[in-house]
Short mmCIF file of C-alpha atoms in Angstrom, two decimals:
data_model
loop_
_atom_site.label_atom_id
_atom_site.label_comp_id
_atom_site.label_asym_id
_atom_site.label_seq_id
_atom_site.Cartn_x
_atom_site.Cartn_y
_atom_site.Cartn_z
CA UNK M 80 17.92 10.39 -26.51
CA UNK M 81 15.20 9.43 -24.03
CA UNK M 82 16.39 7.95 -20.74
CA UNK M 83 14.27 4.91 -19.90
CA UNK M 84 14.65 2.86 -16.72
CA UNK M 85 13.11 -0.59 -16.41
CA UNK M 86 12.44 -2.18 -13.01
CA UNK M 87 11.54 -5.77 -13.69
CA UNK M 88 12.24 -9.41 -14.34
CA UNK M 89 14.98 -11.10 -16.36
CA UNK M 90 14.50 -14.74 -17.26
CA UNK M 91 15.43 -17.49 -19.68
CA UNK M 92 12.56 -18.63 -21.92
CA UNK M 93 12.30 -22.40 -22.50
CA UNK M 94 10.18 -22.60 -25.63
CA UNK M 95 8.44 -25.69 -27.04
CA UNK M 96 6.67 -25.51 -30.40
CA UNK M 97 3.89 -28.03 -31.05
CA UNK M 98 0.89 -28.31 -33.35
CA UNK M 99 -1.50 -29.15 -30.48
CA UNK M 100 -1.72 -27.68 -26.99
CA UNK M 101 -1.91 -30.55 -24.44
CA UNK M 102 -4.88 -30.72 -22.11
CA UNK M 103 -4.73 -31.81 -18.46
CA UNK M 104 -3.17 -35.28 -18.21
CA UNK M 105 -2.40 -35.37 -21.95
CA UNK M 106 1.00 -35.93 -23.66
CA UNK M 107 1.64 -34.61 -27.17
CA UNK M 108 4.75 -34.64 -29.40
CA UNK M 109 6.63 -31.35 -29.83
CA UNK M 110 8.22 -30.06 -33.01
CA UNK M 111 11.14 -28.00 -31.62
CA UNK M 112 12.74 -26.65 -28.45
CA UNK M 113 14.83 -23.51 -27.85
CA UNK M 114 16.19 -21.40 -24.99
CA UNK M 115 16.15 -17.62 -25.53
CA UNK M 116 16.48 -14.61 -23.15
CA UNK M 117 13.18 -13.22 -21.87
CA UNK M 118 11.34 -11.91 -18.82
CA UNK M 119 8.95 -8.99 -19.13
CA UNK M 120 11.42 -6.46 -17.75
CA UNK M 121 14.32 -7.63 -19.89
CA UNK M 122 12.12 -7.81 -22.98
CA UNK M 123 11.01 -4.21 -22.50
CA UNK M 124 14.59 -3.09 -21.91
CA UNK M 125 15.84 -4.70 -25.12
CA UNK M 126 12.88 -3.39 -27.13
CA UNK M 127 13.38 0.19 -25.87
CA UNK M 128 17.12 0.05 -26.61
CA UNK M 129 16.52 -1.15 -30.19
CA UNK M 130 14.12 1.77 -30.63
CA UNK M 131 16.89 4.22 -29.76
CA UNK M 132 16.45 4.90 -26.04
CA UNK M 133 19.22 5.09 -23.44
CA UNK M 134 18.08 2.17 -21.25
CA UNK M 135 19.05 1.14 -17.72
CA UNK M 136 17.79 -2.18 -16.32
CA UNK M 137 17.24 -2.76 -12.59
CA UNK M 138 16.86 -6.48 -11.85
CA UNK M 139 18.42 -9.69 -10.54
CA UNK M 140 19.65 -12.96 -12.06
CA UNK M 141 20.86 -16.22 -10.52
CA UNK M 142 24.53 -17.18 -10.19
CA UNK M 143 24.08 -19.81 -12.92
CA UNK M 144 24.65 -20.29 -16.64
CA UNK M 145 21.31 -18.71 -17.52
CA UNK M 146 22.28 -15.62 -15.51
CA UNK M 147 25.51 -15.25 -17.50
CA UNK M 148 23.57 -15.56 -20.77
CA UNK M 149 21.04 -12.93 -19.67
CA UNK M 150 23.80 -10.44 -18.76
CA UNK M 151 25.59 -11.08 -22.07
CA UNK M 152 22.34 -10.42 -23.92
CA UNK M 153 21.96 -7.03 -22.19
CA UNK M 154 25.48 -6.10 -23.27
CA UNK M 155 24.82 -7.17 -26.88
CA UNK M 156 21.68 -4.98 -26.96
CA UNK M 157 23.37 -1.92 -25.35
CA UNK M 158 21.28 -2.04 -22.17
CA UNK M 159 23.05 -0.67 -19.06
CA UNK M 160 23.02 -3.66 -16.67
CA UNK M 161 25.13 -2.43 -13.77
CA UNK M 162 22.07 -2.80 -11.53
CA UNK M 163 21.38 -6.39 -12.62
CA UNK M 164 23.30 -8.25 -9.93
CA UNK M 165 23.52 -12.04 -9.46
CA UNK M 166 21.94 -13.60 -6.38
CA UNK M 167 24.24 -16.11 -4.69
CA UNK M 168 22.97 -19.71 -4.50
CA UNK M 169 19.78 -18.96 -6.42
CA UNK M 170 18.57 -19.88 -9.92
CA UNK M 171 17.69 -17.35 -12.59
CA UNK M 172 14.03 -16.86 -13.42
CA UNK M 173 12.58 -19.05 -16.16
CA UNK M 174 9.51 -18.93 -18.37
CA UNK M 175 8.15 -22.23 -19.71
CA UNK M 176 6.40 -21.43 -22.98
CA UNK M 177 4.27 -23.59 -25.28
CA UNK M 178 3.65 -22.25 -28.78
CA UNK M 179 0.62 -23.95 -30.30
CA UNK M 180 -2.42 -23.18 -32.43
CA UNK M 181 -1.28 -19.62 -33.21
CA UNK M 182 -0.81 -18.46 -29.61
CA UNK M 183 1.24 -19.11 -26.47
CA UNK M 184 0.81 -20.47 -22.92
CA UNK M 185 3.36 -19.46 -20.28
CA UNK M 186 4.33 -20.59 -16.76
CA UNK M 187 6.78 -18.23 -15.02
CA UNK M 188 9.14 -19.25 -12.18
CA UNK M 189 10.37 -15.99 -10.63
CA UNK M 190 13.39 -17.38 -8.68
CA UNK M 191 16.04 -14.57 -8.47
CA UNK M 192 13.47 -12.00 -9.57
CA UNK M 193 11.97 -12.29 -6.08
CA UNK M 194 15.10 -10.55 -4.80
CA UNK M 195 14.24 -7.26 -6.54
CA UNK M 196 13.26 -5.75 -3.22
CA UNK M 197 12.57 -2.09 -2.32
CA UNK M 198 15.97 -1.95 -0.55
CA UNK M 199 17.70 -3.25 -3.67
CA UNK M 200 15.92 -0.75 -5.95
CA UNK M 201 16.86 2.08 -3.58
CA UNK M 202 20.51 1.53 -4.54
CA UNK M 203 19.56 2.84 -8.00
CA UNK M 204 17.55 5.83 -6.78
CA UNK M 205 19.69 8.38 -8.65
CA UNK M 206 19.10 6.53 -11.92
CA UNK M 207 15.33 6.58 -11.37
CA UNK M 208 15.31 10.27 -10.41
CA UNK M 209 17.09 11.19 -13.64
CA UNK M 210 14.89 9.10 -15.96
CA UNK M 211 12.49 10.47 -18.56
CA UNK M 212 10.26 7.43 -17.98
CA UNK M 213 10.21 4.37 -15.69
CA UNK M 214 8.58 1.09 -16.73
CA UNK M 215 7.51 -1.56 -14.26
CA UNK M 216 5.62 -4.88 -14.48
CA UNK M 217 4.41 -7.50 -11.99
CA UNK M 218 6.84 -10.43 -12.26
CA UNK M 219 8.58 -8.91 -9.20
CA UNK M 220 7.45 -8.53 -5.55
CA UNK M 221 4.29 -6.48 -5.04
CA UNK M 222 5.92 -4.30 -2.38
CA UNK M 223 8.57 -3.25 -4.90
CA UNK M 224 5.91 -2.07 -7.34
CA UNK M 225 4.35 -0.03 -4.52
CA UNK M 226 7.75 1.43 -3.56
CA UNK M 227 8.70 2.40 -7.11
CA UNK M 228 5.31 4.05 -7.67
CA UNK M 229 5.85 6.15 -4.53
CA UNK M 230 9.34 7.37 -5.44
CA UNK M 231 8.31 8.13 -9.02
CA UNK M 232 5.43 10.23 -7.69
CA UNK M 233 7.73 11.90 -5.13
CA UNK M 234 10.33 12.89 -7.73
CA UNK M 235 7.76 13.54 -10.50
CA UNK M 236 9.17 10.90 -12.83
CA UNK M 237 6.53 9.52 -15.24
CA UNK M 238 5.74 5.86 -14.47
CA UNK M 239 4.28 3.39 -16.97
CA UNK M 240 2.72 0.41 -15.18
CA UNK M 241 2.27 -2.72 -17.28
CA UNK M 242 0.16 -4.78 -14.82
CA UNK M 243 1.17 -8.22 -16.09
CA UNK M 244 0.81 -10.91 -14.98
CA UNK M 245 -2.60 -10.04 -13.57
CA UNK M 246 -3.10 -9.45 -9.85
CA UNK M 247 -4.97 -6.93 -7.76
CA UNK M 248 -3.17 -3.58 -7.54
CA UNK M 249 -3.25 -1.09 -4.66
CA UNK M 250 -5.24 2.05 -5.40
CA UNK M 251 -2.17 4.13 -4.48
CA UNK M 252 -0.18 2.46 -7.27
CA UNK M 253 -2.91 3.23 -9.79
CA UNK M 254 -3.01 6.84 -8.63
CA UNK M 255 0.80 7.21 -8.70
CA UNK M 256 1.18 5.73 -12.19
CA UNK M 257 1.15 8.12 -15.15
CA UNK M 258 0.11 5.47 -17.68
CA UNK M 259 -1.39 1.99 -17.17
CA UNK M 260 -1.50 -0.61 -19.95
CA UNK M 261 -3.48 -3.75 -19.01
CA UNK M 262 -5.00 -6.18 -21.47
CA UNK M 263 -8.72 -6.87 -21.08
CA UNK M 264 -8.18 -9.73 -18.60
CA UNK M 265 -5.81 -7.66 -16.43
CA UNK M 266 -8.16 -4.66 -16.54
CA UNK M 267 -11.05 -6.81 -15.27
CA UNK M 268 -8.97 -7.81 -12.22
CA UNK M 269 -7.57 -4.31 -11.57
CA UNK M 270 -10.96 -2.59 -11.77
CA UNK M 271 -13.14 -5.26 -10.20
CA UNK M 272 -16.75 -4.10 -9.82
CA UNK M 273 -16.43 -1.59 -12.66
CA UNK M 274 -17.21 -2.01 -16.33
CA UNK M 275 -14.37 -1.32 -18.75
CA UNK M 276 -16.15 1.83 -19.89
CA UNK M 277 -16.40 3.09 -16.30
CA UNK M 278 -12.70 2.46 -15.65
CA UNK M 279 -11.67 4.19 -18.88
CA UNK M 280 -13.73 7.26 -18.00
CA UNK M 281 -12.29 7.34 -14.48
CA UNK M 282 -8.75 7.51 -15.89
CA UNK M 283 -8.83 9.57 -19.11
CA UNK M 284 -5.56 9.61 -21.10
CA UNK M 285 -4.03 7.32 -18.46
CA UNK M 286 -5.61 3.90 -18.90
CA UNK M 287 -4.78 2.19 -22.21
CA UNK M 288 -6.34 -1.26 -22.66
CA UNK M 289 -4.71 -3.52 -25.23
CA UNK M 290 -7.23 -5.65 -27.12
CA UNK M 291 -4.99 -7.89 -29.21
CA UNK M 292 -5.74 -7.76 -32.91
CA UNK M 293 -8.44 -5.10 -32.30
CA UNK M 294 -5.92 -2.48 -31.17
CA UNK M 295 -5.71 -0.23 -28.09
CA UNK M 296 -8.63 1.53 -26.37
CA UNK M 297 -8.52 4.66 -24.20
CA UNK M 298 -10.76 7.58 -23.20
CA UNK M 299 -9.46 10.98 -24.33
CA UNK M 300 -11.68 13.04 -22.01
CA UNK M 301 -14.51 13.29 -24.53
CA UNK M 302 -14.90 9.88 -26.13
CA UNK M 303 -13.45 6.38 -26.33
CA UNK M 304 -10.74 6.04 -28.95
CA UNK M 305 -9.58 2.76 -30.49
CA UNK M 306 -6.23 2.90 -32.28
CA UNK M 307 -6.22 -0.14 -34.60
CA UNK M 308 -3.29 -2.49 -34.81
CA UNK M 309 -1.53 -3.58 -38.00
CA UNK M 310 -2.39 -6.89 -39.67
CA UNK M 311 0.61 -9.21 -40.13
CA UNK M 312 1.37 -12.93 -40.48
CA UNK M 313 2.16 -13.92 -36.88
CA UNK M 314 4.97 -16.42 -36.21
CA UNK M 315 5.31 -16.00 -32.41
CA UNK M 316 3.20 -13.62 -30.29
CA UNK M 317 5.49 -13.92 -27.22
CA UNK M 318 6.83 -10.48 -26.30
CA UNK M 319 4.35 -8.48 -28.37
CA UNK M 320 2.95 -6.80 -25.26
CA UNK M 321 6.43 -6.01 -24.00
CA UNK M 322 7.35 -4.46 -27.34
CA UNK M 323 4.17 -2.36 -27.22
CA UNK M 324 4.97 -1.07 -23.73
CA UNK M 325 8.58 -0.25 -24.54
CA UNK M 326 7.69 1.54 -27.75
CA UNK M 327 4.87 3.44 -26.03
CA UNK M 328 7.28 4.58 -23.31
CA UNK M 329 9.95 5.66 -25.80
CA UNK M 330 7.47 7.64 -27.90
CA UNK M 331 5.93 9.36 -24.86
CA UNK M 332 9.35 10.18 -23.41
CA UNK M 333 10.27 11.80 -26.72
CA UNK M 334 7.20 14.03 -26.52
CA UNK M 335 4.96 12.41 -29.12
CA UNK M 336 1.18 12.82 -28.70
CA UNK M 337 -0.81 10.02 -27.07
CA UNK M 338 -2.40 8.95 -30.35
CA UNK M 339 0.93 8.99 -32.22
CA UNK M 340 2.61 7.11 -29.35
CA UNK M 341 -0.03 4.35 -29.48
CA UNK M 342 0.30 4.14 -33.27
CA UNK M 343 4.11 3.88 -33.00
CA UNK M 344 3.77 1.19 -30.32
CA UNK M 345 1.19 -0.76 -32.32
CA UNK M 346 3.48 -0.82 -35.35
CA UNK M 347 6.47 -1.98 -33.26
CA UNK M 348 4.39 -4.74 -31.61
CA UNK M 349 3.02 -5.95 -34.94
CA UNK M 350 6.54 -6.29 -36.34
CA UNK M 351 7.71 -8.18 -33.24
CA UNK M 352 5.37 -11.14 -33.86
CA UNK M 353 6.74 -11.85 -37.34
CA UNK M 354 9.83 -13.66 -35.99
CA UNK M 355 10.51 -16.37 -33.38
CA UNK M 356 11.20 -15.54 -29.72
CA UNK M 357 10.16 -12.75 -27.37
CA UNK M 358 13.15 -10.64 -28.39
CA UNK M 359 13.89 -12.20 -31.79
CA UNK M 360 11.38 -10.04 -33.64
CA UNK M 361 11.74 -6.80 -31.70
CA UNK M 362 12.31 -4.17 -34.40
CA UNK M 363 14.83 -1.37 -34.69
CA UNK M 364 13.78 2.28 -34.82
CA UNK M 365 14.39 2.36 -38.56
CA UNK M 366 12.23 -0.72 -39.19
CA UNK M 367 9.30 0.84 -37.33
CA UNK M 368 9.54 4.25 -38.96
CA UNK M 369 9.79 2.77 -42.45
CA UNK M 370 6.43 1.03 -41.99
CA UNK M 371 4.36 3.66 -40.16
#
């Protein structure tokens, strides 16, 4: 069983469904409202656990009701959460999501996730050193991403960087990462001044750009390869990227080839959008393998 460690955010998603996305200064009527566990780190932890990995989460929550719900959700999904500690007198992170017109818009309030500092992560150094793969995203402090990339490089632990939400990334982080999985928007910010083709050729078999319904593009050392996604009837696209990253990490940690790992991840992500909620549609290992 692959040992996967996630360093990242845990939040509560506040989800409104409406037929029309409001513009600036506009009020529209919603159709439904729900609160469900989310956060890019937590989503990836739950997705990896459902796909059969032994998952440890390193994160923070607030000392509030949302924090208790988030911790209970980790337990229900068999994610080790001993390094997800509440922050006194601080709220849990929240994501304010609007589902409209077949896609989502999201505003993230990091709150307790800002307390995932390098010093805090260092408490879990032994867990990181003994991992088959570490996943990290950018809903946590930038200096923590830099720190984790350094210790993964030092101890030769493969690091998968999911650079979302988009921000500029230090060159040292890019060099220390084993795999990088931006979407097209994030790639344009990370590799400013370069075309996508130039960036792909600079990082063969390392840079994997997700292109939504088109699939995933990477350079294999000889040519660009696009692994197509699977066509499904989408209900909620929230969490699809997190499912892709978790499944990609699990497959790579198990020793699958790059192409097979992308295919496995594409199938898992396509299944995740067929149900409501970031984690609601995340498939089990059996569900993915039955539809490959």
